[in-house]
Each structure stands twice: as C-alpha cells, then as structure tokens.
Amino acid sequence: MKHLKSIGTAAVLTAAALVLAGCSGGGSSGPVTINYAIWDQSQAPTFQKMISVFEKENPDIKVNLQVTASAQYMTKLQTEAGNNALPDVFWMNPFNFPLYASQGAIQPINDQVKKAGFDANAIPAAMRDIYTYEGKLYALPNNRDDIVVWYNKALFKAAGLSDPTAGWTWADYQKDAAALTDASKGVWGTAVPIDFRDLFVNTVHQAGGSILSADKKTAQWGTSAVQQGMQYWADMSTKGYSPSVDQLSSTDQNSLLLSGKVAMIYAGSWMGVTFKNSQLAKDGKLGVAVLPKGPKNDASSTSSLGNLIPAKAKHPDQSYKFVQFLGSKEAGDIYTEGGIAFSAYPSADKNFVNYFSSAFDAQPIADQLKNTFNLPVSLNSPVWQSDITANLAPVIKGSVSVSDGLKKMNTDMQGALDKEATQ
Amino acid sequence: MTSTVAPASYAARAAAERAPRPLGRRPGGGKDRRYEALTGYLMILPLFAGVSVLFFYPIGRSIYLSFTKTGIFRGETFVGLAQYQQLLGDSQFWASVAHTLLYALISLAAIPIAVFFAALLNVKGLRFRSFYRVLFFLPVVTMPVAVGMIWKYLFNSDFGVVNQVIGLIGIPKVAWLSQPIVVVVAIAIVGLWASLGLNIILMLSGLQTVPNDVMEAASLDGAGAVRRFMSVTLPLVTPTIFLIAVLNVIASLQVFDLVLIMIGPNSSSINSASTIVYYFYEVGFIQSNRGYAAAISVALLVLTMVVTAAQFRLQRRWVNYDR
C-alpha cells in the first residue's frame, strides 16, 4: 500500500513539473506561435506576405494563418467564444463586433496602444468608431471598402449615351437604366437584387434617412426618407429595367454584368479583383463611376475588418504586437498593392488604383471613399438582417406596396431590437 | 465435455464458447454468472461510452437547454416552458413544419418509383444488370453538396436544363427555386433522385424474397403477369415497402443540406423553403439563440416519434408478414 502511495505522489509531482514547464514555455524563451483566423482564401496570399514581413521584424513570434470558409467562420467563432478557445488574433466584421465586445469575449487595446506609442489617430476616426464599444478601442482597422457603380461601356455606346460622370443624380441613373433596357435583346439597364449593403442602405442614406435611430434602440424603416430610398429601387424593378427578383436569386448581378445582360450595377469595391480578370475588362469595356446623387447626398456605405484579441489571450503581448503591425502603414501598403481594398492610410490609395490600371480606371472608387458613412449596427444585427430578404423581396417584386412592406420590416426589426435589450 | 468444465481463464473460456453446447440454462454457480455479466458489461463499455458522450449527453443537454434562455456565447437561465410557448405562436416555425411535412409526403413517391425500377431490374435475362444497378446507386454515394449545386444549375429559371426541356413540349418557364410550394417540390424531387438508388436496392432484395413456388402456383391457377404482380408479389413485399416508407419519412423530416445549398440564407425565397432543421440552424447559428433552437430540435424529435408511431400503428392494416 505504501508503495502505491509513493508511486502516486511521484506521478502527481511529474504532472505538476510538466505543467510548470508548459507555462514557462509560453513565456519569453523560444519563439511563440500565434494563430490568426481569417475567412477569405483569396486574401490569404496577401496576408502571408504581411506575415513574413512581421516575422522578419519579430523573430521570436511565428504566425499561423488559419482560413475558414466565410459561411462557417462566424459559427465556429461563436462556439470558440463559448469555450474560451478563440484564436490568438482573428478577423471580425462590423455587424458581429458589438456582440463580442458586449459579452466581454475580446479585450480593449487602448492601454497597449498608449504603452507602445502607436499613433492610432492616424487611422480615420470613422474607422476607429466601428471598433469602439463604450468608449474603448478594440481593433486597429486597416482596410476599407465602398460601393460604386460598375457599368458596361459598350452598352452605353450602343444606346447612344455618354458615360456617367461625377455629380450625376438618381434621375440620371433611372433615365439611363430606361434607355439601356432592351427587352428584345435580353438586356436590362440595371439590376435590383435584394441586397442591403450594396443597394438599399446607400440610397436610404442618400435620401437623408437611416433605418436605425442614433441610440440604436428604434427601427426607422417607416420614415419617409427610408421609403424614398426604397422607392428608387422598387420603381426600376417594377418598370422592368431589371431582371426579376427570381432571376437574380438564381443568377447573381455580377455575372449578368460581365456577360453583357445588365448594363450597370451597384456593387462593392471588393469586386474589382474578380472583375479585373473578366473578358469585359480585358476588352476595355468595364467602367466605374461614383454613386449618383440622391435627394440629400451621394455618400456610400463603408466597412472595415477588425483584428481582435480574445479577452483571455494566451499570448497577449505577442498578439497585440501582430495586431499593431496589421494596423500599421507598412501593412497597409502591402494590402493595397493586392487590389483587395483600401487601407486606413490615404497615401496608399494610389497602390489600389495602380493595381487596376491595366484593366479599368479605378480612380472613382478612391474618390467615392472620401464620401462615405458607417453601416447601421445594433447589438445583434444578424437577427434583424435575416428578416430583410423575406420582407423586402415582395416590395421589389411589386407584390406589396413600399409602405406596407416597410411597415412589416419595421415591426420585425423593432422586435429584434427589443430582444437585444434583454440580452 | 465442455459443459462440465468451469472455465479457469479467458482463453479456456473462449475455447469452450467455440465448442457446441447444449441448449437451456447455462451451467455454473452464481459466481460464474456474475463473471459473465461483468464480461458483457466490459465488452459494451467502449460502445456505451461513445454513445453516451456523442448521443445521450447531447440529447439530455438539448432537452435541458430547451427550457432555458441562453446567453450569446455561454450561460443559461431556466425559464420553464417559455420557449415552447413562443414556439406555438411562431408562424415561421409552423411554416417550416408544413414545408417539412410536404417534403416528407412527396418523398413517399419513392415507393412506386422504387417498385417500378426494381421490377425492371429484376426482369430475367436483363443485360448489363450490374451496370444499371451501379448507375442508379451513384447518386446515393455522391456528396449532397455536389448534388445540390448541380441541381441548382439544372433548375435555374433562365438558363437551366429543366426549363429548356419542358420548354420543348410547350410548358412555360417555371421559377423552380423561388416560387412558394414549387420550391419545396423542386427540393423534394432532388431528394427523391438522390435516395432512389438505396430504395431500389431495398426493393430488389424484397422482390428476391418472393418464393418461386408461390409464383408458379399462381401461374398454374391461370393468373397473368399483372394479376401475379398485384395479388402475389405486392402483398409479399409489403414489409419492404413499409421499411422504405419509415426510413424515407424519418430522413425527410431531417432534410437540411439541400435547402442550405440550393436556396441558402441569402435567397429571397428561403422563407418559403425553410424546413424544421433549417429553421433550427437559422435560429441557433445565425441568430445565436441556442435555447430556442434547442426547443425546435426537441419539437422535431417529438414530431418524428409521433409520425413513426403512427406509421407502425397503421402498418397492421396493410403490411403482410405471412409467407
């Protein structure tokens, strides 16, 4: 019996020694490996470039890039957050950020920024706002996008129209869409898919409205400005300037633009990389224009990715170092050269424009970037966003009036917001 | 010899097991039986441990979660039947139930189709029989995601093959994947197609159990081919038909992958196609409401049990186990 006891003691001691050794291994000696989770395979090569620069500057840190398909990314992250198993640094979007911040799953970085002497103010305030929760900064966003009009120059020429220029208006857009539509050839002037980010949120803002009150507690789909912003699209769809909602749900607007079936669309700056390789661009027939001006303004929605650190970080210092590098001008330069998006530093905008110079003139995308607004975001936006498609498709189809459809949408979103308050 | 020897070691016992032994009560005292019971429990332990961790615990946990309101990432507070109360008044849930039941109903068409093809494949002297069987079975071993993607293109309202073909015989274009009800039918057609091979194999094995002497006797009595099929073959394969019906309905109640791939959360027609499991996914993983999602999954469990129990009750009226 005594014999057994001593064996037990020895085992416990060995285990303890191993645990202690494990702890010290996570400290300063030897290189530390941190996991970095992203959701876009197409951006992986660009990030690998940034990582190798970072590893050269910080030989004691290794970064392991983990790509998860975007459809599963948030589901995976949510499970990891529930089990304190979040990656050391991970991508976040504006819509899901407030959940993670409000639940204390991630850590603010104000103190570390100050300690490291990093100039966070070099990042535009509007971008920092996206990742600020209750006055605390959680990320150093270093990429930004916008929405622009992409069009087919050949179809414009065939219809006898001149190319759109800055300062054009909603009325110009609708007039062009009408002139470009040619049912006999199967060509539509524009496309009206059920897309909040690319389409609706922009025109609602341009009409002077917002779907969410400033205190994020009240849904405002019923206001006249929102109605005006939605009427713009409903009109073009019901007049036949666009393929039907059903058609667009089986063939997306980008393919229709590239195949010459649709003459102009509202789409994100991130489509540039895909469009660059199209035949349309190779033929020099792809054009880009800033958004047409609405009743109040001609701003576009903008969004940024954030790199976050979990609240219970295993390597807080190393994770922060990497986050700071990703937020730096140096990383922004590498990022913009890949044509994926702009960085937080306007001086690098020309990299983005240059990337596309052989295919099309991307200057309007950079111009539009100076005229943007942040997306409306509440505590748990994915809930009310999942109601948008079902409620607004009938409006665009014309089977439900704009005011009735928006009334229903408003009720659903208000219900979701009220639930948020109790979470 | 073997029956009188009390096994001294496991090896000896195993050797004893291999030898034939007389029927009836096993020999040996209480100690031996306890030993035997212990061996039995030890042997099922690995499986039981796996099943407990992977099935019993999750089921118990889901039932518990369905009585709670959950936090976004973790934590839960007990709320009793509140989630179920909400479920009763949730029109989207009932729509999902209706879509699922419609899907299950259509999936029963697998029975006549399987009988038809199995009978054809069972014809004497058919050439390339194995080739046809492989052909029909291929969809079963194809990934559902690939199946969903391909059929999504086939069903495309403007450029899809399905509309081109029906256009040839003068039928106007159908918006397969965006019209309410039609979309459920379209998904069910794909489900039927994908599971056809399995049903045919089951049916074939059922047909092969029909004894030749009975068929011969029927022929001698003057029954024609149709009469033989309706009066002899069909009643004798009702157990197989019942098996196919039960398996197909249970599988249909859980349909999810085809809905996600062919329609998806960003389509404007998702609310007309949403099934119970899809709705569970939307609530649990898109809206992060795990407690409510658990209530939906428990409701599905109850529905599956009710439907299956009803099938077993009804089978007494039409399934024939006499040979």
JSON list of N, CA, C and O in Angstrom, two decimals, chain A residues 180-196:
[
{"chain": "A", "resi": 180, "resn": "LEU", "atom": "N", "xyz": [-31.12, 52.02, -71.52]},
{"chain": "A", "resi": 180, "resn": "LEU", "atom": "CA", "xyz": [-30.25, 50.86, -71.75]},
{"chain": "A", "resi": 180, "resn": "LEU", "atom": "C", "xyz": [-31.05, 49.56, -71.85]},
{"chain": "A", "resi": 180, "resn": "LEU", "atom": "O", "xyz": [-30.56, 48.58, -72.39]},
{"chain": "A", "resi": 181, "resn": "THR", "atom": "N", "xyz": [-32.27, 49.57, -71.28]},
{"chain": "A", "resi": 181, "resn": "THR", "atom": "CA", "xyz": [-33.08, 48.34, -71.29]},
{"chain": "A", "resi": 181, "resn": "THR", "atom": "C", "xyz": [-33.57, 48.05, -72.70]},
{"chain": "A", "resi": 181, "resn": "THR", "atom": "O", "xyz": [-34.15, 48.92, -73.35]},
{"chain": "A", "resi": 182, "resn": "ASP", "atom": "N", "xyz": [-33.29, 46.84, -73.17]},
{"chain": "A", "resi": 182, "resn": "ASP", "atom": "CA", "xyz": [-33.74, 46.44, -74.50]},
{"chain": "A", "resi": 182, "resn": "ASP", "atom": "C", "xyz": [-34.25, 45.01, -74.40]},
{"chain": "A", "resi": 182, "resn": "ASP", "atom": "O", "xyz": [-33.47, 44.05, -74.49]},
{"chain": "A", "resi": 183, "resn": "ALA", "atom": "N", "xyz": [-35.56, 44.89, -74.19]},
{"chain": "A", "resi": 183, "resn": "ALA", "atom": "CA", "xyz": [-36.14, 43.57, -73.94]},
{"chain": "A", "resi": 183, "resn": "ALA", "atom": "C", "xyz": [-35.89, 42.62, -75.10]},
{"chain": "A", "resi": 183, "resn": "ALA", "atom": "O", "xyz": [-35.64, 41.43, -74.89]},
{"chain": "A", "resi": 184, "resn": "SER", "atom": "N", "xyz": [-35.89, 43.14, -76.34]},
{"chain": "A", "resi": 184, "resn": "SER", "atom": "CA", "xyz": [-35.74, 42.26, -77.50]},
{"chain": "A", "resi": 184, "resn": "SER", "atom": "C", "xyz": [-34.36, 41.59, -77.51]},
{"chain": "A", "resi": 184, "resn": "SER", "atom": "O", "xyz": [-34.20, 40.48, -77.98]},
{"chain": "A", "resi": 185, "resn": "LYS", "atom": "N", "xyz": [-33.35, 42.30, -76.96]},
{"chain": "A", "resi": 185, "resn": "LYS", "atom": "CA", "xyz": [-32.00, 41.72, -76.93]},
{"chain": "A", "resi": 185, "resn": "LYS", "atom": "C", "xyz": [-31.71, 41.03, -75.60]},
{"chain": "A", "resi": 185, "resn": "LYS", "atom": "O", "xyz": [-30.63, 40.49, -75.40]},
{"chain": "A", "resi": 186, "resn": "GLY", "atom": "N", "xyz": [-32.69, 41.09, -74.69]},
{"chain": "A", "resi": 186, "resn": "GLY", "atom": "CA", "xyz": [-32.47, 40.48, -73.38]},
{"chain": "A", "resi": 186, "resn": "GLY", "atom": "C", "xyz": [-31.47, 41.27, -72.55]},
{"chain": "A", "resi": 186, "resn": "GLY", "atom": "O", "xyz": [-30.69, 40.69, -71.80]},
{"chain": "A", "resi": 187, "resn": "VAL", "atom": "N", "xyz": [-31.46, 42.60, -72.71]},
{"chain": "A", "resi": 187, "resn": "VAL", "atom": "CA", "xyz": [-30.54, 43.44, -71.94]},
{"chain": "A", "resi": 187, "resn": "VAL", "atom": "C", "xyz": [-31.35, 44.32, -70.99]},
{"chain": "A", "resi": 187, "resn": "VAL", "atom": "O", "xyz": [-32.34, 44.92, -71.39]},
{"chain": "A", "resi": 188, "resn": "TRP", "atom": "N", "xyz": [-30.91, 44.34, -69.73]},
{"chain": "A", "resi": 188, "resn": "TRP", "atom": "CA", "xyz": [-31.55, 45.20, -68.75]},
{"chain": "A", "resi": 188, "resn": "TRP", "atom": "C", "xyz": [-30.62, 46.36, -68.38]},
{"chain": "A", "resi": 188, "resn": "TRP", "atom": "O", "xyz": [-29.39, 46.21, -68.38]},
{"chain": "A", "resi": 189, "resn": "GLY", "atom": "N", "xyz": [-31.21, 47.51, -68.08]},
{"chain": "A", "resi": 189, "resn": "GLY", "atom": "CA", "xyz": [-30.42, 48.69, -67.75]},
{"chain": "A", "resi": 189, "resn": "GLY", "atom": "C", "xyz": [-29.66, 48.53, -66.45]},
{"chain": "A", "resi": 189, "resn": "GLY", "atom": "O", "xyz": [-28.53, 48.95, -66.30]},
{"chain": "A", "resi": 190, "resn": "THR", "atom": "N", "xyz": [-30.31, 47.91, -65.45]},
{"chain": "A", "resi": 190, "resn": "THR", "atom": "CA", "xyz": [-29.66, 47.74, -64.15]},
{"chain": "A", "resi": 190, "resn": "THR", "atom": "C", "xyz": [-30.15, 46.44, -63.52]},
{"chain": "A", "resi": 190, "resn": "THR", "atom": "O", "xyz": [-30.90, 45.68, -64.15]},
{"chain": "A", "resi": 191, "resn": "ALA", "atom": "N", "xyz": [-29.70, 46.19, -62.28]},
{"chain": "A", "resi": 191, "resn": "ALA", "atom": "CA", "xyz": [-30.16, 45.01, -61.55]},
{"chain": "A", "resi": 191, "resn": "ALA", "atom": "C", "xyz": [-30.56, 45.43, -60.15]},
{"chain": "A", "resi": 191, "resn": "ALA", "atom": "O", "xyz": [-29.87, 46.27, -59.55]},
{"chain": "A", "resi": 192, "resn": "VAL", "atom": "N", "xyz": [-31.66, 44.88, -59.65]},
{"chain": "A", "resi": 192, "resn": "VAL", "atom": "CA", "xyz": [-32.12, 45.21, -58.30]},
{"chain": "A", "resi": 192, "resn": "VAL", "atom": "C", "xyz": [-32.24, 43.92, -57.48]},
{"chain": "A", "resi": 192, "resn": "VAL", "atom": "O", "xyz": [-33.33, 43.40, -57.28]},
{"chain": "A", "resi": 193, "resn": "PRO", "atom": "N", "xyz": [-31.09, 43.40, -57.03]},
{"chain": "A", "resi": 193, "resn": "PRO", "atom": "CA", "xyz": [-31.16, 42.23, -56.15]},
{"chain": "A", "resi": 193, "resn": "PRO", "atom": "C", "xyz": [-31.55, 42.69, -54.75]},
{"chain": "A", "resi": 193, "resn": "PRO", "atom": "O", "xyz": [-31.48, 43.89, -54.45]},
{"chain": "A", "resi": 194, "resn": "ILE", "atom": "N", "xyz": [-31.97, 41.74, -53.90]},
{"chain": "A", "resi": 194, "resn": "ILE", "atom": "CA", "xyz": [-32.33, 42.11, -52.52]},
{"chain": "A", "resi": 194, "resn": "ILE", "atom": "C", "xyz": [-31.02, 42.17, -51.74]},
{"chain": "A", "resi": 194, "resn": "ILE", "atom": "O", "xyz": [-30.58, 41.18, -51.15]},
{"chain": "A", "resi": 195, "resn": "ASP", "atom": "N", "xyz": [-30.38, 43.32, -51.77]},
{"chain": "A", "resi": 195, "resn": "ASP", "atom": "CA", "xyz": [-29.07, 43.44, -51.15]},
{"chain": "A", "resi": 195, "resn": "ASP", "atom": "C", "xyz": [-28.98, 44.72, -50.32]},
{"chain": "A", "resi": 195, "resn": "ASP", "atom": "O", "xyz": [-28.96, 45.82, -50.86]},
{"chain": "A", "resi": 196, "resn": "PHE", "atom": "N", "xyz": [-28.93, 44.54, -49.03]},
{"chain": "A", "resi": 196, "resn": "PHE", "atom": "CA", "xyz": [-28.93, 45.67, -48.10]},
{"chain": "A", "resi": 196, "resn": "PHE", "atom": "C", "xyz": [-27.66, 46.50, -48.24]},
{"chain": "A", "resi": 196, "resn": "PHE", "atom": "O", "xyz": [-27.71, 47.72, -48.38]}
]
